[in-house]
Amino acid sequence: MIKTEVIKDTGYELFQQLLSEKRKLIAEKLILDKKDNHKYPIENIPFNIPDNWHWCYLSDISIIQEGPGIRKHQYQDEGIQFLTVTNILEDAIDLEKSKKYISKSEYEKTYSHFTIKKGDIVTACSGGSWGKSAMFDLDDKLILNTSTLRLRFYNDLGDNRYLYYLTKTSYFKDSLSSYITGQQPNYGYSHYSKIPIPLPPLPEQQRIVSILDEAFAAIAKAKANAEQNLKNAKELFESYLQGVFENKGDGWEEKRIDEICKLINGRAYKKDELLNKGKYRVLRVGNFFTSDHWYYSDLELDEDKYCDKEDLLYAWSASFGPRIWKEEKVIYHYHIWKVIPNENLVTRDFLFTLFEWDKEKIKAAQGTGTTMLHVSKGSMENRIVPVAPLKEQQTIVRKLDALRAETQKLEAVYQKKIDDLEELKKSILQKAFAGELKTETKLQIAN
């Protein structure tokens, strides 16, 4: 299509141009008439914008095309690749993460109109990846599929990167999430089309995009530096930990795990035994290292099915590794062991340290392609590990505790830096789409 060159001094004038283009595409049967019947002016506007901007609904200014439902029996080993939610990262597309194809003949017969074009904004609209969006700038031929859709200003009358940055805002994502009706997010045209959009004139869009491009590049650089520093801090501790067990001194012995401790399985709960409220929290692998959703139980069990403060635990699948429990008494789940040290051979703290070191060896043995880490009780009990003399154990633990404390301080500093940068992005986006972003805005971001 040939762009119509017009002067658009206000968002309202641009809106009229886009609405006219929409009607033209419908008349030419290039897009479907979804009969949105939006009413203007929009009542209960979400926030204030400059006078020369205009509030309008997304479907009146942008293509919103959902992918088709390609079925598994249509998949081919080669042909035309289709996009999945797995391919869509935040700000990028990775075609290696999911490689699924349909035949070229089927593409040409049925699916060619789902082809993604350079400059399209593609977004995941269901599952755990929902809301992630990226600009498509690849040369590969690719089509949409289930749970993906594309956005683009009609006839490119607006700056598509303005629309792209808009999808990153908390406002946009909150607007979508307000439509969630079940546990699994699943959005489509009917939801995206109803989102009110602040529309500035094109020159203002271009100015905003220019500022955001520069700001986000600086933030990305600062974040990459902080993430590298965070990685370095973690690797420093891991390196020291490896050195302790690889450079063993006199008196160390090789012992089987079942010689130095006892592993006690937790209780295997049935789904209907897990309550939303109850006397005891149930510690599962899903919240072994986090404070995610807890289930409860009123069951009274044998004492060895509870763990209390200062007990040593080991999650042997998924959330993998040791933890010294520091909270109130809980029931621990089947995929967790309570560890009872043989105090004649090991202290609890040395055993925790040994498990941290051995955990990395178990991970390495399972390979990088493993999606679910786990170790059976029998294989764990049969593992041969190095054990220091009791007196030396205390020295090792003391040194490692000091290094761990320093490492955790550094990690906290770098993690806060990363979190602050994410908050800065949100703040800049909020100002940008409320018309409060000044041209002279200068970001002071320390690397």
XYZ file of C-alpha atoms in Angstrom:
447
model
C 0.000 0.000 0.000
C 1.116 3.585 -0.655
C 1.258 5.797 2.406
C -0.840 8.946 2.329
C 1.305 11.910 3.269
C -0.707 14.137 5.576
C 0.126 16.612 8.273
C -1.080 15.324 11.604
C -0.907 18.116 14.177
C -2.987 16.377 16.812
C -3.637 12.886 18.041
C -7.277 13.284 17.018
C -6.337 14.003 13.391
C -4.045 10.986 13.365
C -6.830 8.899 14.891
C -9.175 9.922 12.051
C -6.539 8.933 9.477
C -6.060 5.543 11.142
C -9.805 4.968 11.422
C -10.194 5.805 7.748
C -7.419 3.355 6.881
C -9.145 0.663 8.949
C -12.393 1.154 7.019
C -10.483 0.980 3.751
C -8.808 -2.318 4.696
C -12.183 -3.752 5.702
C -13.742 -2.614 2.402
C -10.881 -4.255 0.474
C -11.412 -7.407 2.576
C -7.817 -7.323 3.756
C -8.946 -7.437 7.372
C -12.186 -8.680 8.921
C -14.817 -6.310 10.230
C -15.042 -7.338 13.881
C -17.841 -4.795 14.433
C -16.260 -3.353 17.580
C -18.724 -0.442 17.651
C -16.544 1.528 20.051
C -18.131 4.643 21.516
C -16.309 7.977 21.618
C -15.307 9.982 23.510
C -14.091 7.279 25.862
C -15.604 7.611 29.306
C -13.550 7.106 32.461
C -10.188 7.719 30.833
C -7.368 5.858 32.654
C -5.138 8.924 33.179
C -4.635 12.467 31.933
C -2.759 13.166 28.692
C -1.817 16.400 26.840
C -4.609 18.268 25.064
C -3.276 17.474 21.575
C -3.304 13.717 22.279
C -6.344 11.494 21.882
C -7.727 8.478 23.723
C -8.784 5.694 21.349
C -9.220 1.919 21.349
C -6.347 -0.245 20.133
C -8.359 -2.009 17.416
C -9.260 1.346 15.823
C -5.618 2.257 15.245
C -3.791 -1.065 14.951
C -3.999 -4.437 13.276
C -4.615 -7.090 15.927
C -4.139 -10.431 14.238
C -4.340 -13.671 16.189
C -2.584 -16.803 15.045
C -4.492 -19.833 13.722
C -4.846 -23.083 15.643
C -2.357 -25.326 13.871
C -2.851 -28.893 15.120
C -0.166 -31.351 16.076
C -0.948 -33.661 13.156
C -0.020 -30.779 10.815
C 3.513 -30.421 12.220
C 6.362 -31.115 9.833
C 10.123 -31.505 10.235
C 10.738 -28.713 7.747
C 8.847 -26.105 5.767
C 7.552 -22.806 7.134
C 8.234 -22.255 10.819
C 5.462 -20.938 13.038
C 5.831 -18.790 16.121
C 5.071 -20.151 19.588
C 4.936 -18.407 22.966
C 8.251 -20.119 23.760
C 9.943 -18.201 20.936
C 8.865 -14.817 22.317
C 11.216 -13.403 24.920
C 11.000 -9.967 26.508
C 12.396 -7.721 23.735
C 13.640 -10.561 21.500
C 12.610 -13.557 19.386
C 14.562 -16.821 19.656
C 13.599 -19.207 16.870
C 15.797 -21.954 18.326
C 13.733 -22.332 21.494
C 10.874 -23.976 19.613
C 11.190 -25.203 16.023
C 7.860 -26.300 14.579
C 6.850 -26.223 10.941
C 4.009 -26.706 8.509
C 4.521 -27.765 4.905
C 5.175 -25.098 2.299
C 2.157 -26.235 0.283
C -0.157 -25.918 3.297
C 1.308 -22.497 4.072
C 0.628 -21.277 0.541
C -2.864 -22.782 0.477
C -4.147 -21.793 3.926
C -1.793 -19.794 6.122
C 0.128 -17.245 4.040
C -1.981 -14.358 5.401
C -0.617 -15.128 8.896
C 2.922 -14.259 7.781
C 4.732 -11.968 10.209
C 6.253 -8.875 8.616
C 9.332 -6.911 9.616
C 8.311 -4.192 12.040
C 5.396 -6.173 13.482
C 5.055 -6.289 17.258
C 4.549 -9.925 18.240
C 3.285 -10.833 21.664
C 2.518 -13.928 23.699
C -1.051 -13.900 24.935
C -1.408 -16.997 27.097
C 0.430 -19.116 29.648
C 3.376 -18.060 31.751
C 4.870 -16.019 28.878
C 1.798 -13.828 28.389
C 2.542 -10.152 27.900
C 6.058 -10.660 26.573
C 6.526 -8.734 23.349
C 9.207 -8.131 20.742
C 9.689 -6.304 17.441
C 10.058 -8.743 14.561
C 13.198 -7.759 12.667
C 14.298 -11.128 11.234
C 14.616 -12.166 7.603
C 13.113 -15.609 8.306
C 9.671 -16.417 6.942
C 7.488 -17.034 9.957
C 3.781 -17.268 10.687
C 1.678 -16.764 13.785
C 0.103 -19.629 15.672
C -2.032 -20.271 18.747
C -1.517 -17.845 21.651
C 0.526 -15.380 19.587
C -0.639 -12.247 17.838
C 0.797 -9.279 16.011
C 0.170 -5.543 16.294
C 0.941 -2.759 13.826
C -0.407 0.712 13.103
C -2.711 0.644 10.073
C -0.604 1.409 6.991
C 2.250 2.437 9.326
C 0.625 5.828 9.860
C 2.037 5.795 13.406
C 5.469 4.858 14.700
C 5.308 1.128 15.442
C 8.015 1.406 18.076
C 5.692 3.717 19.997
C 3.149 0.901 19.990
C 5.891 -1.565 20.949
C 6.953 0.456 23.988
C 3.303 0.838 24.934
C 3.031 -2.977 25.263
C 5.813 -2.805 27.883
C 3.931 -0.491 30.222
C 2.346 -1.620 33.462
C -0.809 0.141 32.253
C -1.052 -2.043 29.135
C -0.346 -5.305 30.981
C -2.690 -4.401 33.832
C -5.417 -3.641 31.294
C -5.023 -7.132 29.851
C -4.804 -8.901 33.192
C -8.097 -7.304 34.245
C -9.795 -9.706 31.820
C -8.417 -12.880 33.361
C -11.229 -15.264 34.294
C -9.414 -18.484 35.242
C -6.072 -19.663 36.541
C -4.548 -19.736 33.045
C -4.184 -16.328 31.337
C -5.543 -16.485 27.791
C -6.127 -13.312 25.796
C -7.099 -12.542 22.236
C -8.584 -9.924 19.941
C -11.651 -9.373 22.121
C -9.396 -8.305 25.011
C -6.707 -6.347 23.153
C -9.322 -4.455 21.116
C -10.879 -2.951 24.253
C -7.695 -1.373 25.624
C -7.838 2.458 25.518
C -4.635 3.858 24.008
C -3.136 7.346 24.446
C -2.371 8.529 20.904
C -0.077 11.524 20.338
C 0.609 13.035 16.884
C 3.302 11.261 14.870
C 6.157 13.747 15.563
C 5.519 13.351 19.288
C 5.550 9.559 18.929
C 8.912 9.764 17.184
C 10.305 12.066 19.877
C 9.160 9.686 22.630
C 10.616 6.678 20.814
C 13.959 8.435 20.382
C 14.179 9.207 24.107
C 13.081 5.707 25.103
C 15.555 4.068 22.718
C 18.422 6.000 24.298
C 17.194 5.510 27.857
C 16.556 1.782 27.478
C 19.943 1.221 25.832
C 21.623 2.882 28.834
C 19.502 0.868 31.257
C 20.256 -2.378 29.404
C 23.989 -1.671 29.613
C 23.819 -0.866 33.333
C 21.684 -3.946 33.972
C 24.108 -6.184 32.067
C 26.977 -4.847 34.202
C 25.025 -5.443 37.418
C 24.074 -8.962 36.328
C 27.718 -9.741 35.514
C 28.798 -8.447 38.921
C 26.104 -10.577 40.541
C 27.343 -13.611 38.610
C 30.943 -12.867 39.600
C 29.991 -12.655 43.290
C 28.252 -16.030 43.136
C 31.137 -17.607 41.219
C 33.649 -16.352 43.794
C 31.882 -18.263 46.557
C 31.422 -21.349 44.368
C 35.116 -21.283 43.464
C 36.158 -21.161 47.109
C 33.679 -23.917 47.979
C 35.087 -26.138 45.228
C 38.609 -25.467 46.449
C 37.804 -26.646 49.978
C 36.773 -30.110 48.795
C 39.264 -30.457 45.965
C 42.340 -29.468 48.041
C 41.815 -31.789 50.963
C 44.318 -31.857 53.826
C 45.525 -34.644 56.116
C 42.953 -36.738 57.909
C 40.181 -36.452 55.325
C 38.273 -39.670 54.613
C 35.978 -40.907 51.878
C 32.563 -41.842 53.296
C 29.237 -42.958 51.929
C 26.356 -40.551 52.559
C 24.464 -43.184 54.551
C 27.475 -43.483 56.894
C 27.447 -39.813 57.843
C 23.715 -39.106 57.982
C 20.197 -40.489 57.777
C 17.750 -39.326 55.093
C 14.067 -39.325 56.094
C 11.402 -38.881 53.423
C 8.516 -36.514 53.987
C 4.867 -37.438 53.578
C 3.367 -37.988 50.119
C 0.192 -35.924 50.188
C -2.845 -36.527 48.049
C -4.245 -33.429 46.388
C -7.437 -33.413 48.471
C -5.369 -33.492 51.687
C -3.777 -30.122 50.954
C -5.843 -27.302 52.455
C -5.872 -23.528 51.976
C -5.992 -23.139 55.771
C -4.955 -25.459 58.571
C -2.805 -26.103 61.618
C 0.493 -26.796 59.822
C 2.059 -25.422 56.686
C 3.130 -28.088 54.187
C 6.618 -27.446 52.824
C 6.776 -28.526 49.173
C 9.635 -28.242 46.669
C 7.722 -25.380 45.012
C 8.278 -23.171 48.060
C 11.467 -24.744 49.380
C 13.570 -21.699 48.466
C 10.778 -19.144 47.978
C 7.666 -17.860 49.735
C 5.255 -18.952 47.028
C 1.739 -20.165 47.779
C 1.519 -22.404 50.844
C -0.799 -25.324 51.478
C -1.793 -26.501 54.938
C -2.722 -29.685 56.772
C -4.531 -30.606 59.992
C -3.126 -34.154 60.039
C -1.256 -35.287 63.136
C 1.750 -37.318 62.008
C 4.777 -39.099 63.449
C 7.347 -36.614 64.695
C 9.845 -37.466 61.950
C 7.418 -36.028 59.344
C 7.792 -32.533 60.807
C 10.770 -30.239 60.541
C 11.520 -27.499 63.038
C 13.937 -24.590 63.356
C 17.562 -25.521 62.667
C 16.706 -28.835 60.972
C 18.721 -29.659 57.858
C 16.576 -30.418 54.811
C 17.318 -31.503 51.267
C 14.988 -31.078 48.283
C 15.816 -33.928 45.928
C 13.807 -32.827 42.873
C 13.003 -29.583 41.046
C 13.993 -26.977 43.692
C 17.189 -28.884 44.272
C 19.619 -28.730 47.189
C 20.018 -28.252 50.963
C 18.485 -25.733 53.321
C 18.733 -25.165 57.078
C 15.172 -24.458 58.157
C 14.878 -21.173 60.088
C 11.112 -20.850 60.413
C 8.297 -22.352 62.476
C 7.465 -26.045 62.552
C 6.099 -27.411 59.245
C 5.255 -30.734 57.638
C 7.675 -31.478 54.832
C 6.580 -33.122 51.609
C 7.734 -36.408 50.074
C 10.210 -34.772 47.673
C 12.190 -33.441 50.627
C 14.436 -35.303 53.055
C 15.046 -34.366 56.643
C 18.732 -35.025 57.273
C 19.931 -36.380 60.623
C 23.738 -36.077 60.886
C 25.905 -38.769 62.476
C 27.445 -36.423 65.036
C 30.431 -38.692 65.552
C 31.505 -37.950 61.979
C 29.968 -34.643 60.830
C 28.429 -31.471 62.168
C 25.165 -30.236 60.709
C 26.810 -27.121 59.255
C 29.635 -29.062 57.610
C 27.079 -31.464 56.142
C 25.124 -28.493 54.745
C 28.341 -27.177 53.167
C 29.200 -30.592 51.770
C 25.713 -30.881 50.270
C 26.099 -27.476 48.615
C 29.331 -28.643 47.006
C 27.995 -32.081 46.065
C 24.814 -30.555 44.619
C 26.879 -28.898 41.899
C 28.549 -32.221 41.083
C 25.134 -33.904 40.798
C 23.963 -31.110 38.471
C 27.083 -31.443 36.323
C 26.616 -35.227 36.111
C 23.033 -34.813 34.873
C 24.090 -32.537 32.017
C 22.920 -29.169 30.736
C 19.858 -30.522 28.929
C 18.210 -31.748 32.120
C 14.955 -29.913 32.825
C 14.089 -31.547 36.155
C 16.972 -32.210 38.545
C 16.435 -35.109 40.898
C 18.374 -37.799 42.744
C 16.912 -40.984 44.200
C 17.358 -41.841 47.860
C 19.315 -45.000 47.040
C 21.773 -43.248 44.734
C 22.171 -40.412 47.236
C 22.928 -42.780 50.115
C 25.540 -44.554 47.975
C 27.392 -41.378 46.987
C 31.006 -41.246 48.162
C 31.990 -37.850 49.566
C 35.098 -36.409 51.265
C 34.787 -35.749 55.008
C 37.191 -33.589 57.021
C 38.161 -34.298 60.654
C 35.648 -32.791 63.092
C 37.962 -29.985 64.270
C 38.774 -28.954 60.726
C 35.067 -28.987 59.857
C 34.508 -26.129 62.301
C 37.288 -24.055 60.696
C 35.945 -24.726 57.189
C 32.405 -23.771 58.164
C 33.559 -20.582 59.917
C 35.535 -19.397 56.868
C 32.768 -20.296 54.447
C 30.132 -18.595 56.600
C 32.171 -15.378 56.589
C 32.641 -15.525 52.815
C 28.984 -16.408 52.309
C 27.919 -13.382 54.373
C 30.110 -11.057 52.279
C 28.899 -12.661 49.067
C 25.275 -12.244 50.113
C 25.896 -8.556 50.857
C 27.313 -8.089 47.367
C 24.468 -10.068 45.839
C 21.951 -7.876 47.673
C 23.643 -4.714 46.369
C 23.690 -5.937 42.758
C 20.179 -7.372 42.925
C 18.875 -4.061 44.260
C 20.623 -2.310 41.377
C 18.867 -4.634 38.923
C 15.514 -4.131 40.647
C 15.992 -0.346 40.703
C 16.743 -0.348 36.962
C 13.526 -2.258 36.291
C 11.607 0.264 38.375
C 13.309 3.083 36.457
C 12.095 1.563 33.188
C 8.543 1.454 34.537
C 8.777 5.063 35.704
C 10.098 6.292 32.357
C 7.393 4.415 30.473
C 4.699 5.816 32.720
C 5.901 9.358 32.078
C 6.279 8.714 28.342
C 2.691 7.648 27.816
C 1.251 10.327 30.049
C 2.986 12.983 27.936
C 5.407 13.931 30.726
C 8.700 12.916 29.079
C 10.814 15.984 28.381
C 13.241 16.165 25.468
C 15.998 17.416 27.775
C 15.564 14.388 30.072
C 19.019 13.020 30.909
C 19.439 9.733 32.705
C 22.208 9.465 35.248
C 22.742 5.701 35.338
C 25.842 4.459 37.105
C 27.429 1.409 35.566
